PDB file of C-alpha atoms in Angstrom:
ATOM      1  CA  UNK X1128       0.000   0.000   0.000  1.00 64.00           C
ATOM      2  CA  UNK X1129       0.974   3.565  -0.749  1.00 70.00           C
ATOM      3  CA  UNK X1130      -0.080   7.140   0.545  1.00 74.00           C
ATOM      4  CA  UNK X1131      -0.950   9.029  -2.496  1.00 64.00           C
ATOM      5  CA  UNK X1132      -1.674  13.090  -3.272  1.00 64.00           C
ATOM      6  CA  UNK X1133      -4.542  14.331  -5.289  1.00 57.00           C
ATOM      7  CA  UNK X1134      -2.485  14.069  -8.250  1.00 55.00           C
ATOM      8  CA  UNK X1135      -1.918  10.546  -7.335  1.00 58.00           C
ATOM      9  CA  UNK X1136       1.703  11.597  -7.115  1.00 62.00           C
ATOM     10  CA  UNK X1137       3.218   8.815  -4.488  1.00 69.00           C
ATOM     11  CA  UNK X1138       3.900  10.824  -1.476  1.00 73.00           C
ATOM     12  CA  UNK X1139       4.814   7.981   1.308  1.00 74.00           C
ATOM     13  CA  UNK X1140       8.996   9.938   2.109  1.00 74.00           C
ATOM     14  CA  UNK X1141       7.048  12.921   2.948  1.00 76.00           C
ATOM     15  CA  UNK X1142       7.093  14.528   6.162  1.00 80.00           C
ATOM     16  CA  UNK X1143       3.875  14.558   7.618  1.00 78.00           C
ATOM     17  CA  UNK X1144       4.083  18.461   8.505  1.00 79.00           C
ATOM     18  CA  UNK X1145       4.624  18.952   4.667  1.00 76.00           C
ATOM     19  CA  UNK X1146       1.315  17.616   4.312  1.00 74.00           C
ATOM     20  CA  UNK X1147      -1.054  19.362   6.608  1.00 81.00           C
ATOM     21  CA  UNK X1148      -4.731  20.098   4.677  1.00 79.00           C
ATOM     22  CA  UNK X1149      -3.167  18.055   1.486  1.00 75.00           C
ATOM     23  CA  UNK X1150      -5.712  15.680  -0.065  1.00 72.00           C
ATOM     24  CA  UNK X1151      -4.338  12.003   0.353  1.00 74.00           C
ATOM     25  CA  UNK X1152      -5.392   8.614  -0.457  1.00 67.00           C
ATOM     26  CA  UNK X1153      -4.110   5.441   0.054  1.00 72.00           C
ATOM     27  CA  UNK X1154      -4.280   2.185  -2.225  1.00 67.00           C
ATOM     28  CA  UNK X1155      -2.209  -0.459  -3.647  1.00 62.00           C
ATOM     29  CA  UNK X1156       0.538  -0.035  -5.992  1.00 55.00           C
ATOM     30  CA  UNK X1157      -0.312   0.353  -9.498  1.00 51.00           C
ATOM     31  CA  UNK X1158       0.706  -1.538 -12.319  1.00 46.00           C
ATOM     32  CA  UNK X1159       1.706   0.416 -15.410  1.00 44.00           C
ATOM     33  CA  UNK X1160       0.086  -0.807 -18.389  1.00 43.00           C
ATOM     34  CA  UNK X1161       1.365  -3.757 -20.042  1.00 43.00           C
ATOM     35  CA  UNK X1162       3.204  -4.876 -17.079  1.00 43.00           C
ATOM     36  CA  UNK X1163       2.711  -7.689 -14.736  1.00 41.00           C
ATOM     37  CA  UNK X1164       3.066  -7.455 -10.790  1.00 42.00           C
ATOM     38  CA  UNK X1165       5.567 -10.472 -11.387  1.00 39.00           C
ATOM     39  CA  UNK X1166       8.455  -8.336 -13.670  1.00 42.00           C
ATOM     40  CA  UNK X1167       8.262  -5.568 -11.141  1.00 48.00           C
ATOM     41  CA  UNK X1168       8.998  -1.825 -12.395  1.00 65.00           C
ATOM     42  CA  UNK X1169      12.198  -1.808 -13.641  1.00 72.00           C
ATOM     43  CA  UNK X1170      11.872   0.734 -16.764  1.00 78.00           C
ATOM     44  CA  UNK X1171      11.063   3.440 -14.266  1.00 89.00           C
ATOM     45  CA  UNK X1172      12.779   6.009 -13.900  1.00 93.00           C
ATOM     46  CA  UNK X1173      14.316   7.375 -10.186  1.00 94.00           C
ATOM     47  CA  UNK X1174      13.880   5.666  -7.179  1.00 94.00           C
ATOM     48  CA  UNK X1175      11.352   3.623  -5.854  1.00 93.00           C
ATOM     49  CA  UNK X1176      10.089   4.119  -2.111  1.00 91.00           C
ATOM     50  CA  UNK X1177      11.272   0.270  -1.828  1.00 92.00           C
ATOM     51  CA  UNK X1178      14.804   1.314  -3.236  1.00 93.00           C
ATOM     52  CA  UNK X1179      15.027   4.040  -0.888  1.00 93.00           C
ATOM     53  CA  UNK X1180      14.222   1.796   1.998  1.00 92.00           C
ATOM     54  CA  UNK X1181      16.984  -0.653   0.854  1.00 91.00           C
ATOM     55  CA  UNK X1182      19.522   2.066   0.826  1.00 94.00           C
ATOM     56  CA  UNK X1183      18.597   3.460   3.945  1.00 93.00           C
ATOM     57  CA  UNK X1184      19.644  -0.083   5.483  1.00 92.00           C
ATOM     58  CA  UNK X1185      23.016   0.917   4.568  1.00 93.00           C
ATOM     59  CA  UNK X1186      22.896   4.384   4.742  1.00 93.00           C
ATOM     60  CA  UNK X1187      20.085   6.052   7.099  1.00 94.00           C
ATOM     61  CA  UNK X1188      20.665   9.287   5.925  1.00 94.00           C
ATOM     62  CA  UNK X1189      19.564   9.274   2.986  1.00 95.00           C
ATOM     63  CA  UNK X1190      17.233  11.882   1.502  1.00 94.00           C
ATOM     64  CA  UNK X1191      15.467  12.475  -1.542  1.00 92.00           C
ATOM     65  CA  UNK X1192      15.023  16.046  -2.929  1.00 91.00           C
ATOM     66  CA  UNK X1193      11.316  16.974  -3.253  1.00 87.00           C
ATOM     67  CA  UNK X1194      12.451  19.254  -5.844  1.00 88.00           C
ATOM     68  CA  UNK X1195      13.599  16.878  -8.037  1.00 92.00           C
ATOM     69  CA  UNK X1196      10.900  14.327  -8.009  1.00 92.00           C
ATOM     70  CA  UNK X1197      10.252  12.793 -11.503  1.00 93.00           C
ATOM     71  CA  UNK X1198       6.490  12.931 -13.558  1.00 92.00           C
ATOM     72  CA  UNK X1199       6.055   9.237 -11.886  1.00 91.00           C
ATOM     73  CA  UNK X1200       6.662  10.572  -8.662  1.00 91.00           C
ATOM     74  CA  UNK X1201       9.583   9.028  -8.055  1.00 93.00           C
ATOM     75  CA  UNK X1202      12.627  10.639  -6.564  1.00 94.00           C
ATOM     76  CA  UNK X1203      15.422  11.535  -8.876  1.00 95.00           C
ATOM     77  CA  UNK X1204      18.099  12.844  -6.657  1.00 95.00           C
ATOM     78  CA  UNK X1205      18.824  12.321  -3.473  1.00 96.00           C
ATOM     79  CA  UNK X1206      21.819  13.520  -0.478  1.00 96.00           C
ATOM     80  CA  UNK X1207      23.489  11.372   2.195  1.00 96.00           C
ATOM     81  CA  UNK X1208      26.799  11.153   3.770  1.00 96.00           C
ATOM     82  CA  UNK X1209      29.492   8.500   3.663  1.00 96.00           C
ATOM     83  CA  UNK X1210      32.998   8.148   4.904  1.00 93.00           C
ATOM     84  CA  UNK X1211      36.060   8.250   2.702  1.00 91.00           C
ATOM     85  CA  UNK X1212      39.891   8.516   2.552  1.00 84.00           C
ATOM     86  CA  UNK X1213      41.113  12.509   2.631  1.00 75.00           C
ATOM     87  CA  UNK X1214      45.123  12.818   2.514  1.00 65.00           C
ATOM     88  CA  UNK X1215      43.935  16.644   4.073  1.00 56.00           C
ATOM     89  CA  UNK X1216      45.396  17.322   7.719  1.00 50.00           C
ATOM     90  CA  UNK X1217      47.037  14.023   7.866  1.00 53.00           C
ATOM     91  CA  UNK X1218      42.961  12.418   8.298  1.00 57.00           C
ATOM     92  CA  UNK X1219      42.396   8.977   7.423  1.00 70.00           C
ATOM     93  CA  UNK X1220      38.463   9.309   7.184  1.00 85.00           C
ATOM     94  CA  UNK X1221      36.581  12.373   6.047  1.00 90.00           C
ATOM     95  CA  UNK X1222      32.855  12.417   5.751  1.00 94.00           C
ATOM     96  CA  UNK X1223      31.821  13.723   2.331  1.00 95.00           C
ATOM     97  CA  UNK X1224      28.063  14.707   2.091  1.00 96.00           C
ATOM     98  CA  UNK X1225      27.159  13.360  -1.263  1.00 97.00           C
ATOM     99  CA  UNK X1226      24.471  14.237  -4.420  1.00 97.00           C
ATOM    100  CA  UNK X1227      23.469  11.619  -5.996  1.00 97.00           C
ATOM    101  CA  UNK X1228      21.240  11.823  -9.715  1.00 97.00           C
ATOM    102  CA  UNK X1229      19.157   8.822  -9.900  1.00 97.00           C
ATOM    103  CA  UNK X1230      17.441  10.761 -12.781  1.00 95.00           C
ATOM    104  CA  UNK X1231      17.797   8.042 -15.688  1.00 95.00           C
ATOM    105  CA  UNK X1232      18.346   5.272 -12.368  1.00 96.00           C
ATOM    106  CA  UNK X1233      18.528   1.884 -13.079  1.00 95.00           C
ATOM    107  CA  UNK X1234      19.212   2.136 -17.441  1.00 93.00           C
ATOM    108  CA  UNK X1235      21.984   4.456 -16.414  1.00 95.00           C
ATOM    109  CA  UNK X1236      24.466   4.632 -13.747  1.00 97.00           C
ATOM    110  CA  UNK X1237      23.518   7.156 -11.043  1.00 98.00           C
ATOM    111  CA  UNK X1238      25.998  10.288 -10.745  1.00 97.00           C
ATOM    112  CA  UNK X1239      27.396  10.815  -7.613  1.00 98.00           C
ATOM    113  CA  UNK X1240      29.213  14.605  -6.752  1.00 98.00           C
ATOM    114  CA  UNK X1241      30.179  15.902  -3.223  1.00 97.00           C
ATOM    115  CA  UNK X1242      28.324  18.354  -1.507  1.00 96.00           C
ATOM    116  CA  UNK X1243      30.847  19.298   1.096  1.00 94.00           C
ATOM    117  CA  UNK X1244      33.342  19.672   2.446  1.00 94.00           C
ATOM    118  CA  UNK X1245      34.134  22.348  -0.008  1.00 93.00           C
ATOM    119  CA  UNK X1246      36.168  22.185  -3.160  1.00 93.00           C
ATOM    120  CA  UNK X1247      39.404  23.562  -1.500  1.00 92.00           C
ATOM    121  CA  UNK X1248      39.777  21.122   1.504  1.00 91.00           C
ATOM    122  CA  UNK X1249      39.208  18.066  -0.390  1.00 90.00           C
ATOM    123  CA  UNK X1250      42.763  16.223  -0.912  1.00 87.00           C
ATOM    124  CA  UNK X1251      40.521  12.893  -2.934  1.00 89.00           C
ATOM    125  CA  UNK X1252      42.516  11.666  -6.382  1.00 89.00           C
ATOM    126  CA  UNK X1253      38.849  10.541  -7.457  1.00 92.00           C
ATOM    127  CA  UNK X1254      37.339  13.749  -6.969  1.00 94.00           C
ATOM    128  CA  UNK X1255      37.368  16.734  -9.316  1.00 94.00           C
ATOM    129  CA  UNK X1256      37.517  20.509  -8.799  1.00 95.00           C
ATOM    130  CA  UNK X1257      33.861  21.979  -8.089  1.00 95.00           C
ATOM    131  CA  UNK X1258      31.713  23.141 -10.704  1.00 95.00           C
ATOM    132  CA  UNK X1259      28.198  23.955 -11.619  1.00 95.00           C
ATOM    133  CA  UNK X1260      25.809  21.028 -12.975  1.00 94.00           C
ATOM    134  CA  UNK X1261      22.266  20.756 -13.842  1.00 90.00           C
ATOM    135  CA  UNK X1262      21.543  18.953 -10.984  1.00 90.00           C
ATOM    136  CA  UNK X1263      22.266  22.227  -8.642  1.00 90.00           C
ATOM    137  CA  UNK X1264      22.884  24.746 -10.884  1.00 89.00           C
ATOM    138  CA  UNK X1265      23.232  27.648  -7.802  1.00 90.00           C
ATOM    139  CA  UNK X1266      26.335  25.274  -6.375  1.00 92.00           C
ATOM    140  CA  UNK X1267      29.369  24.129  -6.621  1.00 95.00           C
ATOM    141  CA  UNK X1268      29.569  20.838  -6.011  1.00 96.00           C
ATOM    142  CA  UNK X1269      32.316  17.766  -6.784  1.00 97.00           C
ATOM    143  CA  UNK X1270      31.806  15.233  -9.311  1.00 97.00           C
ATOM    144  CA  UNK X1271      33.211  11.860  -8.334  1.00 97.00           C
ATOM    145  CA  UNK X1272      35.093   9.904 -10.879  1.00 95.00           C
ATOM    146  CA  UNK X1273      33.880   6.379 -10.631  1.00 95.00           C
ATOM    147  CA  UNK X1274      36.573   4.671 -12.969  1.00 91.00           C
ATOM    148  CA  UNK X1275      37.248   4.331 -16.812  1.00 90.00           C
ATOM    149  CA  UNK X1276      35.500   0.856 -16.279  1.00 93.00           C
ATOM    150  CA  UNK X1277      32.717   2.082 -14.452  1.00 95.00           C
ATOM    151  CA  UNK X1278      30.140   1.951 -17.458  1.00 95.00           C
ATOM    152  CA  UNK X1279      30.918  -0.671 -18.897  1.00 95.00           C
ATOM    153  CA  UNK X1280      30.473  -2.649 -15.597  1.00 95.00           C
ATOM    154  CA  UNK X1281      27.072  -0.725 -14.650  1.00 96.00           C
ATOM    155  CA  UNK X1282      25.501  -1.729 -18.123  1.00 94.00           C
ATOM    156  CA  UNK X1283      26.428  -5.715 -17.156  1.00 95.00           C
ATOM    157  CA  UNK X1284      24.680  -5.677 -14.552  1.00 94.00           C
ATOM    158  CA  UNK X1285      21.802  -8.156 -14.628  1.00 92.00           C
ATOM    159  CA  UNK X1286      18.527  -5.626 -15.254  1.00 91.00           C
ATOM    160  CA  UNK X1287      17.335  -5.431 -11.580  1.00 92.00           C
ATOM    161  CA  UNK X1288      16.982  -2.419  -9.502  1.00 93.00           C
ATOM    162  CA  UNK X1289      17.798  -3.515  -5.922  1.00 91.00           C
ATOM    163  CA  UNK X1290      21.078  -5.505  -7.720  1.00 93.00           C
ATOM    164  CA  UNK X1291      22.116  -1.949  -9.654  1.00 95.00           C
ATOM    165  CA  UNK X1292      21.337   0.045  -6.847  1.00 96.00           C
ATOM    166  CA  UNK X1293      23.370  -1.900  -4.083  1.00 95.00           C
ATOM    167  CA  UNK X1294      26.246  -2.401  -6.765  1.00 96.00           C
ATOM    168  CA  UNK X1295      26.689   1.045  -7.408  1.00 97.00           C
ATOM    169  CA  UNK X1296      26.259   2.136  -3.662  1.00 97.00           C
ATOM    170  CA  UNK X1297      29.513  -0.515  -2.457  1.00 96.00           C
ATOM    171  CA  UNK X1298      31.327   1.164  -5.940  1.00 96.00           C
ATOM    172  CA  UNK X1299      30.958   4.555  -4.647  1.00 97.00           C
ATOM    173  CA  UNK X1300      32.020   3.940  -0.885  1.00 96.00           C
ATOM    174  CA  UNK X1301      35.011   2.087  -2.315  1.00 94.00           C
ATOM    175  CA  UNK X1302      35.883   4.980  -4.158  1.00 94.00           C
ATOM    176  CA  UNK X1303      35.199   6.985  -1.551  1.00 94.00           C
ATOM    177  CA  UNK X1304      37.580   4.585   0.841  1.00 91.00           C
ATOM    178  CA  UNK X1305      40.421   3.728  -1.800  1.00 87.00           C
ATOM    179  CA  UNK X1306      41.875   6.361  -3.401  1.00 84.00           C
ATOM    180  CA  UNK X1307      42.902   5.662  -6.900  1.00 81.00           C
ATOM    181  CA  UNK X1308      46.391   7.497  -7.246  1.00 79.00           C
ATOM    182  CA  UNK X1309      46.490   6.574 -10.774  1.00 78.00           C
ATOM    183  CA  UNK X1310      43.248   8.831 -11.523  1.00 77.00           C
ATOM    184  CA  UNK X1311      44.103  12.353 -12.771  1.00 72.00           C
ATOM    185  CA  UNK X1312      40.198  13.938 -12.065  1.00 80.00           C
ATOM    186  CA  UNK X1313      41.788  16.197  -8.879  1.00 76.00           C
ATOM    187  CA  UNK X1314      44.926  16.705 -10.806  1.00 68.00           C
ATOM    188  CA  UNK X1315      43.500  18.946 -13.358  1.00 53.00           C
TER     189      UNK X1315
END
């Protein structure tokens, strides 16, 4: 079952407070046309409330960005933090609040760019200098280089969400936790 708006826009990660004199309804998942309940929904786009409940497993801080919910109502981007290797200060660990565009999630690979800390105190060889993206076009923000490989891997991946979505979440925090000092994206 799902908590829907009066636009039958799926609103179940909402805050409650965000939804005082809103219009809501509740009902089963629906079934896009053509499919069955059996092959699941993996054509669409963003991420699934179940997908976000899988990730939060791992990573309880995760977010979505109710600006940047998709036309199915899905979440497209979301924020949370993870730990990774910073040569800064002589720290071993650094916590790295991260973006991550699940816009074209699971036939693409999700993007993944660092939020803070800022540009100038990150000492990361997979992470490149700030600059402005779509995704936040009033910030500066990171993007993390996932590997040369990284594509190429993602598109093997057998066509499930929850498989895609927990592979690419273990790529990032390696990335995150093994500097690659052969990659050149922070030497630029």
């Amino acid at each position: 079952w799902q908590v829907f708006d009066d636009l039958g826009v799926v609103v179940d990660d909402i805050p409650a407070e965000d939804m005082i004199g809103a219009q809501l309804y509740v009902g089963p998942e629906a079934i896009e046309a053509g499919a069955s309940a059996a092959t699941g929904s993996w054509w669409k786009t963003g991420l699934e409330s179940r997908d976000l409940n899988m990730a939060k497993m791992q990573y309880p801080t995760i977010q979505s960005v109710r600006s940047h919910r998709l036309p199915n109502g899905n979440p497209g981007v979301v924020i949370l933090s993870m730990f990774g290797g910073n040569q800064r200060a002589g720290r071993s660990k650094e916590e790295y609040e991260m973006i991550i565009d699940f816009r074209n999630f699971p036939a693409e690979s999700p993007r993944a760019f660092v939020k803070t800390p800022k540009c100038s105190l990150i000492k990361h060889c997979n992470i490149y200098r700030a600059s402005r993206f779509s995704i936040a076009p009033s910030l500066e923000i990171c993007a993390v280089c996932l590997g040369a490989d990284w594509p190429d891997l993602y598109d093997s991946l057998p066509k499930k969400r929850e498989a895609r979505l927990g592979v690419f979440l273990n790529h990032l925090q390696y990335v995150l936790s093994n500097p690659n000092q052969n990659d050149r994206a922070r030497r630029n």
